[in-house]
Short mmCIF file of C-alpha atoms and ligand atoms in Angstrom, two decimals:
data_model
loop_
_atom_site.label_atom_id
_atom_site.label_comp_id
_atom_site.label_asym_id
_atom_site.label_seq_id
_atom_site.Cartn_x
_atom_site.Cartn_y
_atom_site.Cartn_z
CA UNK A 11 -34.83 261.50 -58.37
CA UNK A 12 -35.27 259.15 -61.12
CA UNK A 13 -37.57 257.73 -63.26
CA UNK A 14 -37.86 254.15 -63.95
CA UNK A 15 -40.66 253.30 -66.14
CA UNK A 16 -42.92 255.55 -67.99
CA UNK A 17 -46.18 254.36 -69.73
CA UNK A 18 -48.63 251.60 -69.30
CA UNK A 19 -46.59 249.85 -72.80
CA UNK A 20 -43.06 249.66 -70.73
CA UNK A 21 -45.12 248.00 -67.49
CA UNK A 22 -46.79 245.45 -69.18
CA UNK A 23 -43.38 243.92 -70.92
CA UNK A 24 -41.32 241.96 -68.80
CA UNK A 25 -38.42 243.02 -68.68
CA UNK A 26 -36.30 240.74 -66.16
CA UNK A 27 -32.81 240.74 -65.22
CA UNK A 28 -31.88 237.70 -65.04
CA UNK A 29 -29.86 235.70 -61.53
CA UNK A 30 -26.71 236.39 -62.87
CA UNK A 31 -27.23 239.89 -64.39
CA UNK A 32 -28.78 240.86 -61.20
CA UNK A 33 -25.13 239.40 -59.71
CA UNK A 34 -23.07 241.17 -62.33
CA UNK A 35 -24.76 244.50 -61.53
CA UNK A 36 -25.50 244.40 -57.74
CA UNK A 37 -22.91 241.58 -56.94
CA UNK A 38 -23.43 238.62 -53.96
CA UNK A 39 -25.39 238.96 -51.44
CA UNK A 40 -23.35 239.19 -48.13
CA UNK A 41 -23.74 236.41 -45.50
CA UNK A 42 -24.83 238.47 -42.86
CA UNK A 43 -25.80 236.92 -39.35
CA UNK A 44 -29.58 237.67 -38.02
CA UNK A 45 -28.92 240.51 -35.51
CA UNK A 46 -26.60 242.47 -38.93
CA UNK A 47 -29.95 242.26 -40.75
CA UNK A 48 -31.88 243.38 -37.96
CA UNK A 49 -29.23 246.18 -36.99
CA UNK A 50 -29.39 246.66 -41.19
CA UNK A 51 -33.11 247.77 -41.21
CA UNK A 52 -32.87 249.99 -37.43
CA UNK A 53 -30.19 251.73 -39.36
CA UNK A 54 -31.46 252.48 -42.58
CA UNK A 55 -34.90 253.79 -40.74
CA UNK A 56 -36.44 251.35 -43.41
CA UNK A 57 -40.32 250.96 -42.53
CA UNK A 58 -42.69 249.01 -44.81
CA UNK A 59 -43.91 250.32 -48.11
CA UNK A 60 -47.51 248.52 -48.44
CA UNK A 61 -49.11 251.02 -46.90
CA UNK A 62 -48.81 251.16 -42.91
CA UNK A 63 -45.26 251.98 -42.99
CA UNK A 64 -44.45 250.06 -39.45
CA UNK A 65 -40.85 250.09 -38.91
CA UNK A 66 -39.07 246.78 -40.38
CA UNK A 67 -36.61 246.31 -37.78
CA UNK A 68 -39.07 245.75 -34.60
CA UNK A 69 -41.58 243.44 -37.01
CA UNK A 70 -37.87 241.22 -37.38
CA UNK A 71 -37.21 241.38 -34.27
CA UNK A 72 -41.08 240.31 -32.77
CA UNK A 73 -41.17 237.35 -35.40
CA UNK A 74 -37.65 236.14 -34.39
CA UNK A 75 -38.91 236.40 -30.85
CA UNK A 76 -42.17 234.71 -31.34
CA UNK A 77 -42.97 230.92 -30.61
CA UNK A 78 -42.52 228.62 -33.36
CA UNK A 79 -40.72 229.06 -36.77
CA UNK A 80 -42.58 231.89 -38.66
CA UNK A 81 -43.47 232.17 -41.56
CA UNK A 82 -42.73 234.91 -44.05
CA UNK A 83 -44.15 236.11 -47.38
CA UNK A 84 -43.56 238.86 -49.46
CA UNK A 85 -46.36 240.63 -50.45
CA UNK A 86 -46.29 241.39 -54.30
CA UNK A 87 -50.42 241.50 -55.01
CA UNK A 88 -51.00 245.33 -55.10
CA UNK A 89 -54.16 245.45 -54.87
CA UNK A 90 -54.52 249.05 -55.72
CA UNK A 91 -55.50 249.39 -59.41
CA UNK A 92 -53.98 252.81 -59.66
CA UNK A 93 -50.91 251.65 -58.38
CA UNK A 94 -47.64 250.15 -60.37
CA UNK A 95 -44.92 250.56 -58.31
CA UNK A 96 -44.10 246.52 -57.13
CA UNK A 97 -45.45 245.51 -60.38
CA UNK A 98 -42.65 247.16 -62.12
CA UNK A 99 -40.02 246.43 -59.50
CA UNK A 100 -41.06 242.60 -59.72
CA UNK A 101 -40.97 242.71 -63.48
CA UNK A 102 -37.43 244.31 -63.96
CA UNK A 103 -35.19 243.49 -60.48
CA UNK A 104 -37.12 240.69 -59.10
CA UNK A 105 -33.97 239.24 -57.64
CA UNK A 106 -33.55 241.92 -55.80
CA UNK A 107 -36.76 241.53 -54.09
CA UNK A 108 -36.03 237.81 -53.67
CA UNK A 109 -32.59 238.57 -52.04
CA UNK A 110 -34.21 240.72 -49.35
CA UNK A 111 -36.74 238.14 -48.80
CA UNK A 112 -33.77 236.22 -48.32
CA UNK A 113 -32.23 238.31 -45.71
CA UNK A 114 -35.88 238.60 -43.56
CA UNK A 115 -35.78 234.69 -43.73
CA UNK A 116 -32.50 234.73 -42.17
CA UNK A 117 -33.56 237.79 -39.88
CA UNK A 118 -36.13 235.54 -38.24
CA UNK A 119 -34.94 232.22 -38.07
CA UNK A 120 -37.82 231.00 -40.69
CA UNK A 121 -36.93 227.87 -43.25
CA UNK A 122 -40.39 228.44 -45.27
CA UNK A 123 -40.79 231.60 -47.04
CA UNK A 124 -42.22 232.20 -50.24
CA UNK A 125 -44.27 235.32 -52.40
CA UNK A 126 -47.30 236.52 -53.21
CA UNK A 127 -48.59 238.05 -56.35
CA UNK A 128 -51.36 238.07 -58.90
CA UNK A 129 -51.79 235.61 -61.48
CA UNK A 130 -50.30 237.37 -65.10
CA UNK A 131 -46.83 238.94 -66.47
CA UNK A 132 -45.87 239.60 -62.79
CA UNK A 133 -46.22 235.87 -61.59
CA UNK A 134 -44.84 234.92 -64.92
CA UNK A 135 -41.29 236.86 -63.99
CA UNK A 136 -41.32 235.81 -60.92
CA UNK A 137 -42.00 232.13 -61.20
CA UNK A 138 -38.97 232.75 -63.86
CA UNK A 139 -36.86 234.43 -60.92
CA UNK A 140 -37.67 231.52 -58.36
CA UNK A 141 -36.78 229.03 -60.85
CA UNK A 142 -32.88 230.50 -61.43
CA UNK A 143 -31.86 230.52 -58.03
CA UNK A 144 -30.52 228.55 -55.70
CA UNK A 145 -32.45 229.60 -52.65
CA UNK A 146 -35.74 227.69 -52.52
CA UNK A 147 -38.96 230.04 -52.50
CA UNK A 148 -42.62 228.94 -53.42
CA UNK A 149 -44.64 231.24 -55.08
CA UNK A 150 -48.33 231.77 -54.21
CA UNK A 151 -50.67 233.28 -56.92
CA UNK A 152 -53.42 235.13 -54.57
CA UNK A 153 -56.93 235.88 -56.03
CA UNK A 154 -57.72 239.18 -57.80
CA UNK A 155 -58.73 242.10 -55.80
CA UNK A 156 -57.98 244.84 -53.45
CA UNK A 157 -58.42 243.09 -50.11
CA UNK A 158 -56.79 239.95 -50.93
CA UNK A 159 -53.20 241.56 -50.01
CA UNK A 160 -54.17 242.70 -46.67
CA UNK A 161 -51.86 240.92 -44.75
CA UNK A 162 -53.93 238.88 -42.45
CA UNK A 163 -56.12 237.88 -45.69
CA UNK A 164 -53.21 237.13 -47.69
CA UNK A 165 -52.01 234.73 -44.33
CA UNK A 166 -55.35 233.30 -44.42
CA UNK A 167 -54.98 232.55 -48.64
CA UNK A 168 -51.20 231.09 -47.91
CA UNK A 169 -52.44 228.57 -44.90
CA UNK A 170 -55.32 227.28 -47.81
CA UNK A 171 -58.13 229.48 -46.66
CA UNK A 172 -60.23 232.38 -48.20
CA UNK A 173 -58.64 235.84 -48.98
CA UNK A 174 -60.57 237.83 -46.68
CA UNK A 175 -59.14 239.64 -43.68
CA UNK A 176 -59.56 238.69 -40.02
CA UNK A 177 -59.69 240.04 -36.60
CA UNK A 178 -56.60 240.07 -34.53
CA UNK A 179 -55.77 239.92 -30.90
CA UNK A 180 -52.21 240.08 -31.66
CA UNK A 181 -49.95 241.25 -34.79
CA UNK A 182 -49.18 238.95 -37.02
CA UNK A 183 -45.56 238.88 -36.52
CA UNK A 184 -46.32 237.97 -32.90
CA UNK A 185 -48.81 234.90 -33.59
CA UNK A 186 -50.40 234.05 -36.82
CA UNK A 187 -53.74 231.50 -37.51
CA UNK A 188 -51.53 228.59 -37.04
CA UNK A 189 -49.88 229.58 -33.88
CA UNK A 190 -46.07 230.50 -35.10
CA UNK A 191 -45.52 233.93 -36.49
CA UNK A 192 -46.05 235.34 -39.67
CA UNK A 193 -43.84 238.20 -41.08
CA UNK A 194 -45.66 239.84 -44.10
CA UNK A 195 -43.57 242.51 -45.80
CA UNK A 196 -44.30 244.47 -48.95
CA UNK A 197 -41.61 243.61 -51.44
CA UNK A 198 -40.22 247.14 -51.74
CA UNK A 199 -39.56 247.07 -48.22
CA UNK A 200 -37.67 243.78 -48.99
CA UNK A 201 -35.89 245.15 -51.84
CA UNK A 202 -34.59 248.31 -49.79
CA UNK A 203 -33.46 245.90 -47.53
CA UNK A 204 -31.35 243.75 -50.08
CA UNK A 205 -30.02 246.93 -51.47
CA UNK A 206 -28.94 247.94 -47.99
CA UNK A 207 -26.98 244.60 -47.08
CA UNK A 208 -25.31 245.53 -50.16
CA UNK A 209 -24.82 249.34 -49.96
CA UNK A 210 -24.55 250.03 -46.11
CA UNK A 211 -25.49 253.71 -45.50
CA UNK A 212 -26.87 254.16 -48.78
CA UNK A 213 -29.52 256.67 -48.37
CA UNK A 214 -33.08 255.14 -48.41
CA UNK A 215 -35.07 255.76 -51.39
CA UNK A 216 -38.87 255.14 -52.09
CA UNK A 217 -41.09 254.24 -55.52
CA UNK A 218 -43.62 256.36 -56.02
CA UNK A 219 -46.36 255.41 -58.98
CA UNK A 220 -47.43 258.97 -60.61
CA UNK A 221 -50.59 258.86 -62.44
CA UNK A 222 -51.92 262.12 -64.09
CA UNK A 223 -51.68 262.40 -68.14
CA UNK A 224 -48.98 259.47 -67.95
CA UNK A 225 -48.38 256.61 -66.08
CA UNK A 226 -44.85 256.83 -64.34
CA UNK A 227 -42.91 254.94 -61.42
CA UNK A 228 -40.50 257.11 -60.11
CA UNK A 229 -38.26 256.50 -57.34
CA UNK A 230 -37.62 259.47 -54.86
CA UNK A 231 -35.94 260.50 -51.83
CA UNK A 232 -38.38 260.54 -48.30
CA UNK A 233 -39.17 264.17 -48.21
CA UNK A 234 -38.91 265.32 -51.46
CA UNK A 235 -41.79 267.64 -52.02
CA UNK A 236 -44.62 266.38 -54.01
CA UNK A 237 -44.12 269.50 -56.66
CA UNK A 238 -40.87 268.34 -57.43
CA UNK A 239 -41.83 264.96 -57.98
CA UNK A 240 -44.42 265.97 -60.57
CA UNK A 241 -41.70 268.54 -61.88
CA UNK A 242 -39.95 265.58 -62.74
CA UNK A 243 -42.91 263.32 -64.14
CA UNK A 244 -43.39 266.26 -66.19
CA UNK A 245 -47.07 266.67 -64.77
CA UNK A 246 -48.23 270.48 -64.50
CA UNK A 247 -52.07 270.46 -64.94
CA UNK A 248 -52.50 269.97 -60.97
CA UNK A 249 -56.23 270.90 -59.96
CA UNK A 250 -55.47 268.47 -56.39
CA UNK A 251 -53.44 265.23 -55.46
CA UNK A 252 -54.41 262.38 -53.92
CA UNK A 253 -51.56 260.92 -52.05
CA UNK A 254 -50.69 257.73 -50.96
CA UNK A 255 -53.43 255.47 -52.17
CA UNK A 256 -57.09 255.27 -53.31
CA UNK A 257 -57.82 255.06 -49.61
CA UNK A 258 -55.32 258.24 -49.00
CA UNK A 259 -55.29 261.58 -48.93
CA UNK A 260 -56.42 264.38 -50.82
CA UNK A 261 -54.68 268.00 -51.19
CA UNK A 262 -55.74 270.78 -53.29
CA UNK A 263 -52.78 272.86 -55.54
CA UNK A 264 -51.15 274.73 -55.22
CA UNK A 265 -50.56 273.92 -51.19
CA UNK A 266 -49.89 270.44 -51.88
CA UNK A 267 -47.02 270.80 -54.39
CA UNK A 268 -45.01 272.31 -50.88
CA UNK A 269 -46.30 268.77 -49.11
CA UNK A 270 -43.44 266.32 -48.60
CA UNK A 271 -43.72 263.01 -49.41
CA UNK A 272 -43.28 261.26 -46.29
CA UNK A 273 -44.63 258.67 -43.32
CA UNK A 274 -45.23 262.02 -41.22
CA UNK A 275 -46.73 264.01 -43.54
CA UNK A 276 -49.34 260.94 -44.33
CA UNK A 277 -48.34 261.41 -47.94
CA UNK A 278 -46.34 257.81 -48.61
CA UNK A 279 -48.49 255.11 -47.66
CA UNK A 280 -48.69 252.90 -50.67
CA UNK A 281 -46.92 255.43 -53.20
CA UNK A 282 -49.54 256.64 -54.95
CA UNK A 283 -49.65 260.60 -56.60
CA UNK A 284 -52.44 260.81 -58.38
CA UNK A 285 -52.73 264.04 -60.20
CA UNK A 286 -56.44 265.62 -60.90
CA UNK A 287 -56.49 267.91 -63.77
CA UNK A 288 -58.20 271.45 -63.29
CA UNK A 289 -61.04 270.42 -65.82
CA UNK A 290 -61.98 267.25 -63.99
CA UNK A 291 -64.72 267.47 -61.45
CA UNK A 292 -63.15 266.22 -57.77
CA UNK A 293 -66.26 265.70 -55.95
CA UNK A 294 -66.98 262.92 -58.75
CA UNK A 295 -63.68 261.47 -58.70
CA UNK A 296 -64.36 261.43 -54.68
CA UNK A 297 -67.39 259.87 -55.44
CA UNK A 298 -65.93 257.17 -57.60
CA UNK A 299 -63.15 256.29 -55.02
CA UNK A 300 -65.85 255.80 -52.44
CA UNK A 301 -67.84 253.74 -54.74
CA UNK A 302 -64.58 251.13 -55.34
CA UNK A 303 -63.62 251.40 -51.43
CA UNK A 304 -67.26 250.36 -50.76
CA UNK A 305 -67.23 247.58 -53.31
CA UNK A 306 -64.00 246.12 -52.04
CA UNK A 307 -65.49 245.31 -48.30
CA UNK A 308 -66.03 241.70 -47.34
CA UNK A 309 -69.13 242.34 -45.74
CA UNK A 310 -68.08 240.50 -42.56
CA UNK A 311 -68.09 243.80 -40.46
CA UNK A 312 -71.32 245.83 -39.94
CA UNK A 313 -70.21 249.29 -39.82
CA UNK A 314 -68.10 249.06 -42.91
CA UNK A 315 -70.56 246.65 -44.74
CA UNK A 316 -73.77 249.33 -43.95
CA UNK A 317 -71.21 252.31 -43.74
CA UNK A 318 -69.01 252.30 -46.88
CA UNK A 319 -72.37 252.12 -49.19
CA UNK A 320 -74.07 254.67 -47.15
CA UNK A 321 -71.09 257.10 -47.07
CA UNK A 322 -70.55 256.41 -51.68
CA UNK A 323 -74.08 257.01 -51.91
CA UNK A 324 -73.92 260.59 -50.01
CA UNK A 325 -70.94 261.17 -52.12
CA UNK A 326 -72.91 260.41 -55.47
CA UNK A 327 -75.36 263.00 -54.30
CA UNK A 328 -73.26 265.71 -53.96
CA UNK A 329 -71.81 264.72 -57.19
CA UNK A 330 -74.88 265.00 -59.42
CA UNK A 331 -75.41 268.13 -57.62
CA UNK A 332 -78.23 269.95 -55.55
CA UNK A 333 -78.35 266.98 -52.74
CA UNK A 334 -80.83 266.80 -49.79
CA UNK A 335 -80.24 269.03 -46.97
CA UNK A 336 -77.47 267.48 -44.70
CA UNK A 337 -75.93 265.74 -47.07
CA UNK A 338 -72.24 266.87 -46.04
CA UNK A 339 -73.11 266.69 -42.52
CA UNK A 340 -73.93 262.88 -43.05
CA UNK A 341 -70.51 262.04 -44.88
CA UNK A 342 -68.98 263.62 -41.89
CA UNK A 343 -70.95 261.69 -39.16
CA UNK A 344 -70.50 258.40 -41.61
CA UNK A 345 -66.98 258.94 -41.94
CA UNK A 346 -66.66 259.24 -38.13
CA UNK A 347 -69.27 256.09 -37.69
CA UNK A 348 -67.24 253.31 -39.94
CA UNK A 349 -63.39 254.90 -38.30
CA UNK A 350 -61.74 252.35 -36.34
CA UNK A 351 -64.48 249.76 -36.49
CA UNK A 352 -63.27 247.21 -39.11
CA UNK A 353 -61.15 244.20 -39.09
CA UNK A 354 -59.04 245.80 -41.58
CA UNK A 355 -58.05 248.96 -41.99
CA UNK A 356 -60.47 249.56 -45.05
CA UNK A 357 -62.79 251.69 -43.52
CA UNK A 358 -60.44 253.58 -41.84
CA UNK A 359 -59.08 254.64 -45.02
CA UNK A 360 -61.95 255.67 -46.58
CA UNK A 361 -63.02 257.95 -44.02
CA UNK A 362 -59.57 259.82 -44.03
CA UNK A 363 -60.07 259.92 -48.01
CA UNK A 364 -63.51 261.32 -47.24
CA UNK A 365 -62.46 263.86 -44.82
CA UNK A 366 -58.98 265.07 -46.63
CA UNK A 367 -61.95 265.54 -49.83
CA UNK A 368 -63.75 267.54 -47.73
CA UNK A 369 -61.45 270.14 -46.93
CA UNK A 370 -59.39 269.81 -50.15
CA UNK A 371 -62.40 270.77 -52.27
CA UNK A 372 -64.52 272.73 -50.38
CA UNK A 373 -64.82 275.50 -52.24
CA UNK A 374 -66.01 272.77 -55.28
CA UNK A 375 -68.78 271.39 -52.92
CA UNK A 376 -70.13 275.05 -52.31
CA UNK A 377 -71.43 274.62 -55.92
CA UNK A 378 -72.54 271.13 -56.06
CA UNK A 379 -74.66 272.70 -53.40
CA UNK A 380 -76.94 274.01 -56.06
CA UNK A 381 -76.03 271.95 -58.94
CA UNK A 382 -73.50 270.40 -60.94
CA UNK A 383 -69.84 272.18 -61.51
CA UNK A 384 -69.88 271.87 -65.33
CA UNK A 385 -66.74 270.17 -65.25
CA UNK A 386 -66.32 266.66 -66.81
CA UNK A 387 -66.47 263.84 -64.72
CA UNK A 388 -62.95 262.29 -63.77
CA UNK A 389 -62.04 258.62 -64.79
CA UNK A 390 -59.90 256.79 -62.55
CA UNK A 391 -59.04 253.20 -62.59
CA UNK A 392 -61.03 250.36 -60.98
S1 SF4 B 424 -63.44 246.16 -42.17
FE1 SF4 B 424 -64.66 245.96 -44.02
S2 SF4 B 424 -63.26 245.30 -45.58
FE2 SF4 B 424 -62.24 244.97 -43.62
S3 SF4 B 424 -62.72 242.86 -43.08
FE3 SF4 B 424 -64.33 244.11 -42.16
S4 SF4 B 424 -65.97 244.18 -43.71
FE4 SF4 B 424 -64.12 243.44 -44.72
#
């Protein structure tokens, strides 16, 4: 386990290898024919790190089966504001990111591919990347926010139309807006991948973003527990943990420091530990996280437009203490009202953050029952 940036200073400076430093220290690329790459990713078990963690081989192998030459796009927005993990990989190996972007290309027949990030250092070292090698990528810079890098809304903002997501009747990687498939992939997935072709056999890491006193990207073996992984960050003030993303899950200490981080425990998703201190109150940073989950809905589907408000609003109760009677009772029927009924999976998430809260700080809501805790309210980034 290592860690590979610490602090919100070392993020925010580019720090780029460039084309032929990334050759000198991870040398060429190997020509590998479509089915190797495909056989690369079944191998490796690699599965994608944005958040849904689908396996990478069978979204190769649907695009390269689909009609029409797809269409593929790395996905370097991170929408998350908590999160720093692809920043940091795009800022300091971005070539390696390109190379596997490279390999999906060649994966699934496609002669377009390009990636997506936010305007700012991270499109600056990218653009820089693109520029050095001889492979021809175009980058797109995608509008703020957390929605925008939703795959089907980040299709949408690629083919010249809003960010906003979209319903589906098939994946993406099957048949996208314009008919031919589309092949999204998180760029850590894509940088695994490179590092595979590369390293066959190489045991599959993952980058985990670690925010509690410090700001830390780490990057981890699948199943390491999440006590060693703050062990490492150096993090020991650990009230509860809220795993995987803002719309993740939450687990009170000390049982979650046994919790590995993994696709099967539900503790990976987008990479995110995000370490409550004991003198923080976690009803209000619950209430907080509903609050930015409800403001980052597109309105275009009714449960989650009506729901998410409804269900941050029942939250703030309980966090100013002494609600009206029901109040939990109606976060668990509005957390079961707004599951499954989105375009995206946005309200999905939210009501497994809402129900993981419940249980994880239970106790904690027993007082708001009759007032406020007493501790201070907890500040997370939005
Ligand atoms: S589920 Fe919510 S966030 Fe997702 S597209 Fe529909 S309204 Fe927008």
């Amino acid at each position: 386990m290592s860690v590979l940036a610490r602090t919100e200073e070392l993020l925010s400076r580019p720090w780029t290898l460039s084309y032929q430093e990334h050759l000198d220290a991870h040398g060429t690329l190997p020509a590998l024919a479509p089915h190797e790459v495909i056989a690369l990713a079944e191998g490796a078990g690699l599965r994608g790190r944005g958040g849904a963690g689908f396996p990478l081989a069978r979204k190769l192998r649907t695009a390269a089966q689909g009609r029409g030459r797809p269409l593929v796009i790395a996905n370097g927005t991170e929408g998350e504001p908590a999160i720093r993990k692809d920043s940091t990989l795009l800022m300091h190996v971005p070539h390696l990111v390109l190379d596997g972007l490279a390999l999906a290309a060649r994966a699934v027949g496609a002669r377009e591919s390009l990636i997506a990030v936010h305007s700012g250092l991270v499109a600056e070292a990218v653009t820089q990347a693109v520029a050095q090698r001889p492979d021809r990528v175009q980058v797109h810079v995608v509008p703020p926010g957390y929605l925008s890098g939703e795959a089907s809304a980040l299709t949408r903002s690629v083919l010249g139309g809003p960010a906003l997501p979209f319903v589906r009747d098939v994946p993406l990687a099957v048949r996208g807006p314009q008919g031919r498939p589309v092949l999204v992939q998180n760029v850590e997935t894509l940088a695994s991948l490179a590092l595979q072709a590369r390293f066959p056999g190489r045991p599959p890491t993952v980058l985990l973003t670690v925010r509690g006193r410090d700001v830390q990207v780490l990057e981890v073996k699948i199943g390491v527990t999440i006590g060693a992984v703050l062990d490492t960050a150096g993090e020991t003030d650990v009230q509860a943990v809220l795993a995987g993303g803002y719309a993740g899950t939450w687990l009170s200490a000390p049982r979650a420091l046994d919790v590995p981080v993994s696709h099967a425990a539900g503790t990976l998703a987008a990479g995110l530990l995000l370490v409550l201190p004991h003198d923080a109150c976690g009803v209000s940073a619950v209430a907080q996280l509903a609050r930015y989950l409800a403001g980052q809905s597109a309105g275009q589907c009714g449960p989650c437009a009506n729901g998410l408000p409804a269900l941050a609003a029942a939250w703030e109760l309980l966090a100013a203490g002494d609600p009206p009677a029901g109040t939990v009772d109606r976060i668990e029927r509005l957390a079961g009202l707004i599951d499954g009924r989105g375009a995206c999976g946005l309200p999905d998430g939210a009501a497994v953050m809402a129900r993981s809260a419940l249980e994880a700080f239970a106790d904690d809501i027993v007082v708001h029952r009759t007032g406020p805790c007493g501790r201070r309210s907890a500040e997370l980034p939005r």
